[in-house]
mmCIF file of C-alpha atoms and ligand atoms in Angstrom:
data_model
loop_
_atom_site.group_PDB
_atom_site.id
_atom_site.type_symbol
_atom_site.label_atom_id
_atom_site.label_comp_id
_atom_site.label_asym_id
_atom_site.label_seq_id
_atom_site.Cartn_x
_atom_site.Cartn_y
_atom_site.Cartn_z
ATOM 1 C CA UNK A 1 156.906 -96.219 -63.865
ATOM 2 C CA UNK A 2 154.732 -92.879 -64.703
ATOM 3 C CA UNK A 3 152.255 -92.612 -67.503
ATOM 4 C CA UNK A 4 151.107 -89.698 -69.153
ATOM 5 C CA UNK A 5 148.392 -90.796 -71.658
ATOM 6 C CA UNK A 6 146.021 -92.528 -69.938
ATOM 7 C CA UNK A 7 142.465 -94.780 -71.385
ATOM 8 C CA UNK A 8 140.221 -96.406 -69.359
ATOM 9 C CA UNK A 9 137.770 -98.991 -70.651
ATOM 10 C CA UNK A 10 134.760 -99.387 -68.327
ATOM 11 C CA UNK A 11 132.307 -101.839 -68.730
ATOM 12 C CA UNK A 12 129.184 -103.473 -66.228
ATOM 13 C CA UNK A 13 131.608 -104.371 -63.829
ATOM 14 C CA UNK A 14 132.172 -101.153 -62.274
ATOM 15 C CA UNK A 15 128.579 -99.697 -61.556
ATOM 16 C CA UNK A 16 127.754 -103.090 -59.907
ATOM 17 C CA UNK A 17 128.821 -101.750 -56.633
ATOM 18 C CA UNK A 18 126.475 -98.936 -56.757
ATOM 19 C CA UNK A 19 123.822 -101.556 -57.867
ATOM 20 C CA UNK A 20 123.025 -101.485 -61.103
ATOM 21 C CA UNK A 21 122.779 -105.300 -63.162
ATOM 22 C CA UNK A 22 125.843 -106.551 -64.738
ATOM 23 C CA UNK A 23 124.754 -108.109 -68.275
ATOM 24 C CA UNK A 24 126.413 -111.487 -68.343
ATOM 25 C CA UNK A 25 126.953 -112.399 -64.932
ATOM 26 C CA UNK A 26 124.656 -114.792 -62.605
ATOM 27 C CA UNK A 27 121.069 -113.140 -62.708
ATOM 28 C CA UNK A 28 122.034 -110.350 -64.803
ATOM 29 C CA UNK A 29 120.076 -108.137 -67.283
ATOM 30 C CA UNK A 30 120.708 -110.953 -70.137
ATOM 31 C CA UNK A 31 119.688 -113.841 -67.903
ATOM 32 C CA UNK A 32 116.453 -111.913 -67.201
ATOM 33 C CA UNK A 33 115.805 -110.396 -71.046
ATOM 34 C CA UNK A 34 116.287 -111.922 -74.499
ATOM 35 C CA UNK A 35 118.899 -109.646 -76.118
ATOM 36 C CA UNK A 36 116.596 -110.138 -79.444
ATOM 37 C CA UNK A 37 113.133 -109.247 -77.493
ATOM 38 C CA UNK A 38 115.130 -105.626 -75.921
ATOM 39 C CA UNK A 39 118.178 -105.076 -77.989
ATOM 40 C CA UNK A 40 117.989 -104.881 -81.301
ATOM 41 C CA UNK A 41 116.721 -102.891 -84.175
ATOM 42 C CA UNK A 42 114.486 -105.426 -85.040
ATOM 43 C CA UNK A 43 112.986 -105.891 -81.651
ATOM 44 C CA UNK A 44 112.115 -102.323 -81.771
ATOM 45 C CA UNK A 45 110.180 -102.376 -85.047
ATOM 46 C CA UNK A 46 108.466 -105.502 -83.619
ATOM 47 C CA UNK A 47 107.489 -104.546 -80.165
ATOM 48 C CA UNK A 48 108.614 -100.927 -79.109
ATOM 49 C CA UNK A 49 107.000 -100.664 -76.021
ATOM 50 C CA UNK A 50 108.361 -103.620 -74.847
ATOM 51 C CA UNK A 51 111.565 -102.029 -75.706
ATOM 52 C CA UNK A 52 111.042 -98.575 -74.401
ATOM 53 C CA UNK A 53 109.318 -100.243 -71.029
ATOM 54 C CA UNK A 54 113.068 -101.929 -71.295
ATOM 55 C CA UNK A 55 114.902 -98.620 -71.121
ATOM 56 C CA UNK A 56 112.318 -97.038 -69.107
ATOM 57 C CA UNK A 57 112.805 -99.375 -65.915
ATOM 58 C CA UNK A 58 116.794 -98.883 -66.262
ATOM 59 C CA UNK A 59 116.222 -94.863 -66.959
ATOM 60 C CA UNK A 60 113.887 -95.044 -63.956
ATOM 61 C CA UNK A 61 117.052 -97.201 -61.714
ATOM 62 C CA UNK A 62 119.028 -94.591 -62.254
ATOM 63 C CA UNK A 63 117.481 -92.395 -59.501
ATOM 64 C CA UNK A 64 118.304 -94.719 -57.076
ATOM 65 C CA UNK A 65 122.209 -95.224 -57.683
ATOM 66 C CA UNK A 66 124.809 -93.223 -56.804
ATOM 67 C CA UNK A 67 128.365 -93.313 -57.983
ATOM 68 C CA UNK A 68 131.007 -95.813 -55.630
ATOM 69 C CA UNK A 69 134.519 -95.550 -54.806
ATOM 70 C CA UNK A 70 135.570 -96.375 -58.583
ATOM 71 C CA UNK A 71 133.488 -93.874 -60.480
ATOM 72 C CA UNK A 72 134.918 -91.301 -57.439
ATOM 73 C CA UNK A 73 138.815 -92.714 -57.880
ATOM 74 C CA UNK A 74 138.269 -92.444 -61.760
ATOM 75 C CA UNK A 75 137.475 -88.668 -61.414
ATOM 76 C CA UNK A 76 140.153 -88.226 -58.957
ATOM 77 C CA UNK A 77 142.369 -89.687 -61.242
ATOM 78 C CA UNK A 78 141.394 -86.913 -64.549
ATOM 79 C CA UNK A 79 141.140 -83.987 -61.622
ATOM 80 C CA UNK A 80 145.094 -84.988 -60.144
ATOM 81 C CA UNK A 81 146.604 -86.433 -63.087
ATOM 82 C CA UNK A 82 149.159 -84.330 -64.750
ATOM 83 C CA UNK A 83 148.203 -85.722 -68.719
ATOM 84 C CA UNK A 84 145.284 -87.063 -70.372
ATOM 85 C CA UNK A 85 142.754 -88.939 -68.796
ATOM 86 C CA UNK A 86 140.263 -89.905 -70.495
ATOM 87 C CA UNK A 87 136.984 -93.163 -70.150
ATOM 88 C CA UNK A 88 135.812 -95.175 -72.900
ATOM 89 C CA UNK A 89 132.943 -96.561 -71.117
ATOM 90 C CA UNK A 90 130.428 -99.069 -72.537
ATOM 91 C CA UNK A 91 127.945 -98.771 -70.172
ATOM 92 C CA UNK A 92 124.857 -96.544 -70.936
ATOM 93 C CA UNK A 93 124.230 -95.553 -66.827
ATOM 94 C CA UNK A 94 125.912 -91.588 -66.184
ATOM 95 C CA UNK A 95 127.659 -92.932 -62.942
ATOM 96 C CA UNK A 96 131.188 -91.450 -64.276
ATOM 97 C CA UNK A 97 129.800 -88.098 -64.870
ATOM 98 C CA UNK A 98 128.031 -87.715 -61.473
ATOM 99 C CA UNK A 99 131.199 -88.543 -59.679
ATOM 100 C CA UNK A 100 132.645 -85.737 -61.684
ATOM 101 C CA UNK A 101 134.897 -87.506 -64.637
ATOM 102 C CA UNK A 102 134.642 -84.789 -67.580
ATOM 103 C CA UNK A 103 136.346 -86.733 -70.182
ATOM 104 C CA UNK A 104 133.611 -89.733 -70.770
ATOM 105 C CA UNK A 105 133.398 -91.074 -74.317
ATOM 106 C CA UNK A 106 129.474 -93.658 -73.983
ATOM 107 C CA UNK A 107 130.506 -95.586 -76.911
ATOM 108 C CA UNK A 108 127.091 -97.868 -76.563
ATOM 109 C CA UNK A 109 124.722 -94.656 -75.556
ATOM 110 C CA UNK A 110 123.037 -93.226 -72.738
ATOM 111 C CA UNK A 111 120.346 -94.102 -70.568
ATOM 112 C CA UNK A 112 119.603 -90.147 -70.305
ATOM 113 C CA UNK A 113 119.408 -89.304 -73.909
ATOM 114 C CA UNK A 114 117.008 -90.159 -76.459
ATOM 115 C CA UNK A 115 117.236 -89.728 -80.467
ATOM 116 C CA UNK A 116 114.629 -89.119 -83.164
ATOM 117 C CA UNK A 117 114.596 -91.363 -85.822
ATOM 118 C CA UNK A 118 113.194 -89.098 -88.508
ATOM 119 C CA UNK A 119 115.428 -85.763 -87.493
ATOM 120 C CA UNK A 120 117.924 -87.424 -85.729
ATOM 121 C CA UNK A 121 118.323 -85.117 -83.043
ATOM 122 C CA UNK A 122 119.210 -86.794 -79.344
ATOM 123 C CA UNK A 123 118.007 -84.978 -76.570
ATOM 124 C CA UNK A 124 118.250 -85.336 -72.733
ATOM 125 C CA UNK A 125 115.194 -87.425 -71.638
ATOM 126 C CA UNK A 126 114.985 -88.075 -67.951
ATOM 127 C CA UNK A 127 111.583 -89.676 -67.604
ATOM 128 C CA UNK A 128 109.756 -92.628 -69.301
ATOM 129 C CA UNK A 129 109.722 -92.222 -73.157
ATOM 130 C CA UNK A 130 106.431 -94.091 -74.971
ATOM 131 C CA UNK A 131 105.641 -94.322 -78.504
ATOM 132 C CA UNK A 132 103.173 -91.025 -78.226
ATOM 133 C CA UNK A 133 105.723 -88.542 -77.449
ATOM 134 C CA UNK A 134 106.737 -86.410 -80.013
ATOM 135 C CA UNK A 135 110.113 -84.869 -81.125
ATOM 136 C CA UNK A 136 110.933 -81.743 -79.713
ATOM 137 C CA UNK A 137 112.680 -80.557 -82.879
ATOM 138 C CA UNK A 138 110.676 -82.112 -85.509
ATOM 139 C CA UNK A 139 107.040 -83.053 -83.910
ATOM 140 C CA UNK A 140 106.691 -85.850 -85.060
ATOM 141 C CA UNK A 141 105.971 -88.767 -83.255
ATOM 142 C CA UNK A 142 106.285 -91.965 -82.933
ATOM 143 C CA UNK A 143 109.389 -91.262 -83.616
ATOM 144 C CA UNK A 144 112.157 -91.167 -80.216
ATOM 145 C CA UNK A 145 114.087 -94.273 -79.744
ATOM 146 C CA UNK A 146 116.378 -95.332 -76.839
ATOM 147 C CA UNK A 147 119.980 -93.438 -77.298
ATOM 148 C CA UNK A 148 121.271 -96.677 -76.970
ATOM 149 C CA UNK A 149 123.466 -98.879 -79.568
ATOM 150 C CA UNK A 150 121.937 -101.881 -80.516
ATOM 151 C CA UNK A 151 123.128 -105.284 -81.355
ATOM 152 C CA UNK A 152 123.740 -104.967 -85.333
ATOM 153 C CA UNK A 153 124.480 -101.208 -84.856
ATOM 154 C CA UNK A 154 127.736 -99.294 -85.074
ATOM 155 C CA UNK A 155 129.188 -98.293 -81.420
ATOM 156 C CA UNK A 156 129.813 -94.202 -81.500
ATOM 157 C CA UNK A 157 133.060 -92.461 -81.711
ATOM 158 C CA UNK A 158 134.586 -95.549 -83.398
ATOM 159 C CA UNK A 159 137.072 -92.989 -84.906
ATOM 160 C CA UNK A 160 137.849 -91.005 -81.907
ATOM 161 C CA UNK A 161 138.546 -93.618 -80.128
ATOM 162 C CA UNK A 162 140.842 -95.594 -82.190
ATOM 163 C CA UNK A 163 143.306 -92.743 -82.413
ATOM 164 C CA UNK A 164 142.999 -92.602 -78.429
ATOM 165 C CA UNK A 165 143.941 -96.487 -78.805
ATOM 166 C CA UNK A 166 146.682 -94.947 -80.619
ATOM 167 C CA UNK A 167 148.253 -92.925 -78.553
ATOM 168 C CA UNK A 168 147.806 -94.016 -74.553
ATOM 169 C CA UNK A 169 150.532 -95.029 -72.410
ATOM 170 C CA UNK A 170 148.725 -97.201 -70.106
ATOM 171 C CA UNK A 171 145.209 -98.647 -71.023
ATOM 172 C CA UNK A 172 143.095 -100.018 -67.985
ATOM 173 C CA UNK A 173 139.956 -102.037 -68.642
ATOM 174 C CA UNK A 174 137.718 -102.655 -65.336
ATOM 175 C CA UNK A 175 134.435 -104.710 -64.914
ATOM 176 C CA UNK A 176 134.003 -105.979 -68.586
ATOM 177 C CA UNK A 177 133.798 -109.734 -69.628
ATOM 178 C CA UNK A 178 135.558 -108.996 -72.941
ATOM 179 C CA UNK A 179 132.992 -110.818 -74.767
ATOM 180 C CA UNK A 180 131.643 -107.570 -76.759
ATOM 181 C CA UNK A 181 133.367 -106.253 -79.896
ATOM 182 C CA UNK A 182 134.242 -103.848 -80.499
ATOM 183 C CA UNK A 183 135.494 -102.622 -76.980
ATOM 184 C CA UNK A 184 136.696 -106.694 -76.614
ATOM 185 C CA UNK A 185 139.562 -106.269 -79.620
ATOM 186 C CA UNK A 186 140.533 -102.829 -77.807
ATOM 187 C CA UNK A 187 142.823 -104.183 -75.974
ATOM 188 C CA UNK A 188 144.873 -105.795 -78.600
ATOM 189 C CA UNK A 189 144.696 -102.697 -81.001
ATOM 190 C CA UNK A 190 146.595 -101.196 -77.979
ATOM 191 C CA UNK A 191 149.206 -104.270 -77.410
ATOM 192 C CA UNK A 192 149.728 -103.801 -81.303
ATOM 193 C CA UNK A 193 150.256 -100.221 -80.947
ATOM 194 C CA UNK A 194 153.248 -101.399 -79.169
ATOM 195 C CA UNK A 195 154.411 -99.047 -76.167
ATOM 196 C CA UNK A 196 151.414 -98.911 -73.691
ATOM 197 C CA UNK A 197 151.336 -101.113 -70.544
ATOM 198 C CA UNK A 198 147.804 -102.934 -70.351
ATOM 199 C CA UNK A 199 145.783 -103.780 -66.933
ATOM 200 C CA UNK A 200 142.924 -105.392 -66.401
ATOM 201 C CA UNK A 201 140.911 -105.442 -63.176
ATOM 202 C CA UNK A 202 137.729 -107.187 -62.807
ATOM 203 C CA UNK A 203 136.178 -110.264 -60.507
ATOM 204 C CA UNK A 204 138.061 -112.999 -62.670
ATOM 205 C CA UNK A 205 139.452 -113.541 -65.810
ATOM 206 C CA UNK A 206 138.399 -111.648 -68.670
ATOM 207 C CA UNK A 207 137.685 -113.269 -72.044
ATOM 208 C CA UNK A 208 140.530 -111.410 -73.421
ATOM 209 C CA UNK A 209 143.100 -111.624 -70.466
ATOM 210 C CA UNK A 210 146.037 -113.207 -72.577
ATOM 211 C CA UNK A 211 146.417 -109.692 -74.121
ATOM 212 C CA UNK A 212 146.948 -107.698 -70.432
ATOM 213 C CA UNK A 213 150.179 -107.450 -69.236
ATOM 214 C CA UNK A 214 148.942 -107.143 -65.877
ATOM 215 C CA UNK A 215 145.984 -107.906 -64.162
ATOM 216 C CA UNK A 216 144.487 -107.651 -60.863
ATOM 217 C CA UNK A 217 141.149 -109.807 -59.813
ATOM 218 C CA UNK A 218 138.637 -108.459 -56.967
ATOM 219 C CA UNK A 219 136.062 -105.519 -56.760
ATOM 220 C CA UNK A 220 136.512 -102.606 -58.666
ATOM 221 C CA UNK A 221 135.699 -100.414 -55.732
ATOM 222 C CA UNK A 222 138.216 -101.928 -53.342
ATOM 223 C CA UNK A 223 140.935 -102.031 -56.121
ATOM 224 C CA UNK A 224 140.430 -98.841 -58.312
ATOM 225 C CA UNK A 225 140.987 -96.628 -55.387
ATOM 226 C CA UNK A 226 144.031 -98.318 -54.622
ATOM 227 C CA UNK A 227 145.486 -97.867 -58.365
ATOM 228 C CA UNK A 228 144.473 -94.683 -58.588
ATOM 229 C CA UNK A 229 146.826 -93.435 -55.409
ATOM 230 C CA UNK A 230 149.322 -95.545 -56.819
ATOM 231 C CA UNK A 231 149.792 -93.757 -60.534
ATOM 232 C CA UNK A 232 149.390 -90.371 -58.314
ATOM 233 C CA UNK A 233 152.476 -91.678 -56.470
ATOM 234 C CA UNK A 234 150.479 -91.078 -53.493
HETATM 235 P P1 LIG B 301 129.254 -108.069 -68.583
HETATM 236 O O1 LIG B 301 128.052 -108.326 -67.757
HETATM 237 O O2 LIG B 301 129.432 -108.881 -69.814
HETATM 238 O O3 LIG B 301 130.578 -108.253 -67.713
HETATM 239 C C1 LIG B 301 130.718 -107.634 -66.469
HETATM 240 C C2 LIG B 301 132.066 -108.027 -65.889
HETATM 241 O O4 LIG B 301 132.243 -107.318 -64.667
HETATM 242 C C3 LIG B 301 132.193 -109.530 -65.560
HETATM 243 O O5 LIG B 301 133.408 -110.023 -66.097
HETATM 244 C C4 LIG B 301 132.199 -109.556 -64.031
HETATM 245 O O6 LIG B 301 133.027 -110.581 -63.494
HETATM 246 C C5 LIG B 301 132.757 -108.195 -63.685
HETATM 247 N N1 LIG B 301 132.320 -107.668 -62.387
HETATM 248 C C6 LIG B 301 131.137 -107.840 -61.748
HETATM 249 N N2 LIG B 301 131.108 -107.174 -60.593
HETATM 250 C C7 LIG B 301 132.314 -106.541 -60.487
HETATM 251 C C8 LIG B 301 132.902 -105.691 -59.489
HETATM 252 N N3 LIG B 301 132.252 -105.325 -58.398
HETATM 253 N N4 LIG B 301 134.162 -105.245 -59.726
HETATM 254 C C9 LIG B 301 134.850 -105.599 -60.844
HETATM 255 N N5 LIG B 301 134.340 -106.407 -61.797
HETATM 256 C C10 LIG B 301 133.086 -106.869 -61.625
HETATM 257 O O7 LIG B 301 129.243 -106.510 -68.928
HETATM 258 P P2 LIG B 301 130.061 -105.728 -70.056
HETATM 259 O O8 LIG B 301 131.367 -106.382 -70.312
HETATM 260 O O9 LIG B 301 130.045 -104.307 -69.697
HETATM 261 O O10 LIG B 301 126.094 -103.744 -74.632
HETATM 262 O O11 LIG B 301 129.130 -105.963 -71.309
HETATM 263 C C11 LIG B 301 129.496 -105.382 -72.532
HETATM 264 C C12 LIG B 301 128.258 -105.000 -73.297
HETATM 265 O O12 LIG B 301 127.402 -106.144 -73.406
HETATM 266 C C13 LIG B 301 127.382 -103.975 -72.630
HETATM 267 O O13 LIG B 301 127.801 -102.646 -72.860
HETATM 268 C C14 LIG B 301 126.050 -104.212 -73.265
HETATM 269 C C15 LIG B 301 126.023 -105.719 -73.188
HETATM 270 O O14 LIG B 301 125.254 -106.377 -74.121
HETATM 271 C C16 LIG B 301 124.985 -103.276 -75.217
HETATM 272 O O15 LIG B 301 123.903 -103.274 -74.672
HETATM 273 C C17 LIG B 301 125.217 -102.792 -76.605
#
């Protein structure tokens, strides 16, 4: 079977390799953080330099990861491919784009951007941000926040992606628990959509497994690889 129109849901899962927390899994980010103390609007009115210390210490982690064999198959897979490729991912780390994927939708953010809250301007921000820093385009400060989407916030490029939902031919979700809507319903958007084959890979079972068509359980860096020759008929 070929594919031409090809989405890709990322989620934890696949930068755990290079070392970065998973959320939900044993000892990860939420078993160490209280999503309302870090992720939420409100948390951020309360406390935000708790919250920017948050992003901070995972902006900082970033230095010391580099993209594994899944980011690098995933770019393979746009460079080679002979349609569409394209990665919704949810996580906020820029793993995909250093191993040289173009087409990278960050429907929850990124770790490298922030965004004013009285101009609304996001710009790249590669060091610590802190309440006294002002807004490069406005001045004003406090005023930079996290890019990142909260709980209680829209995700971005809701619209974007749904027509991608639309119109794939094969939809592959790797290292996500499937416990986080709206990337969790994604998958049966696409099974309603009728006439694309679903995958999952991850560790075990996803939350929302009964809606694959396929799936394959292990590490995302010894398995993507492996897919990715195979759908390049290699
Ligand atoms: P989770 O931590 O919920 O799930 C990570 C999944 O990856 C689990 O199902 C693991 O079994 C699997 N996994 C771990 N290591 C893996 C490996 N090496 N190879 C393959 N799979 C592996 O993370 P997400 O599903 O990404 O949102 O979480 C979704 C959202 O919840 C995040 O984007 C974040 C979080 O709250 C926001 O912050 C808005």
């Amino acid at each position: 079977m070929t594919y031409q129109n090809i989405v890709i849901l990322t989620g934890a899962g696949i930068s755990a390799e290079s070392g970065l927390s998973t959320f939900r899994d044993e000892g990860g980010l939420w078993a160490k953080h209280r999503i309302e103390d870090v992720a939420t609007p409100e948390a951020f009115i309360k406390n935000p330099d708790l919250v920017q210390g948050f992003y901070n210490a995972r902006r900082r982690q970033l230095q010391d990861v580099t993209p594994n064999g899944a980011h690098l198959a995933l770019a393979k897979l746009e460079k080679e491919h002979s349609g569409p490729v394209t990665i919704i991912t949810q996580n906020v780390d820029d793993l995909h784009e250093r191993a040289l994927s173009h087409n990278v939708i960050h429907m929850h953010g990124e770790l490298s951007k922030v965004r004013c809250t009285q101009c609304g301007r996001v710009q790249l921000w590669l060091g610590d941000c802190t309440q006294d820093k002002a807004c490069s385009a406005c001045g004003k400060s406090p005023a930079l926040r996290p890019y990142i989407v909260w709980f209680g916030e829209l995700p971005y490029y809701m619209d974007r992606i749904h027509g991608l939902l639309g119109q794939c031919d094969l939809f592959i979700s790797i290292g996500t628990s499937g416990t986080v809507y709206p990337a969790a319903g994604f998958v049966a958007d696409v099974q309603k959509a009728g006439y694309a084959h679903t995958l999952e890979i991850n560790l075990e079972p996803s939350a929302g497994i009964s809606y694959f068509a396929e799936a394959r359980f292990g590490k995302a860096g010894d398995l993507v690889p492996v897919l990715v020759d195979e759908l390049l008929g290699k």
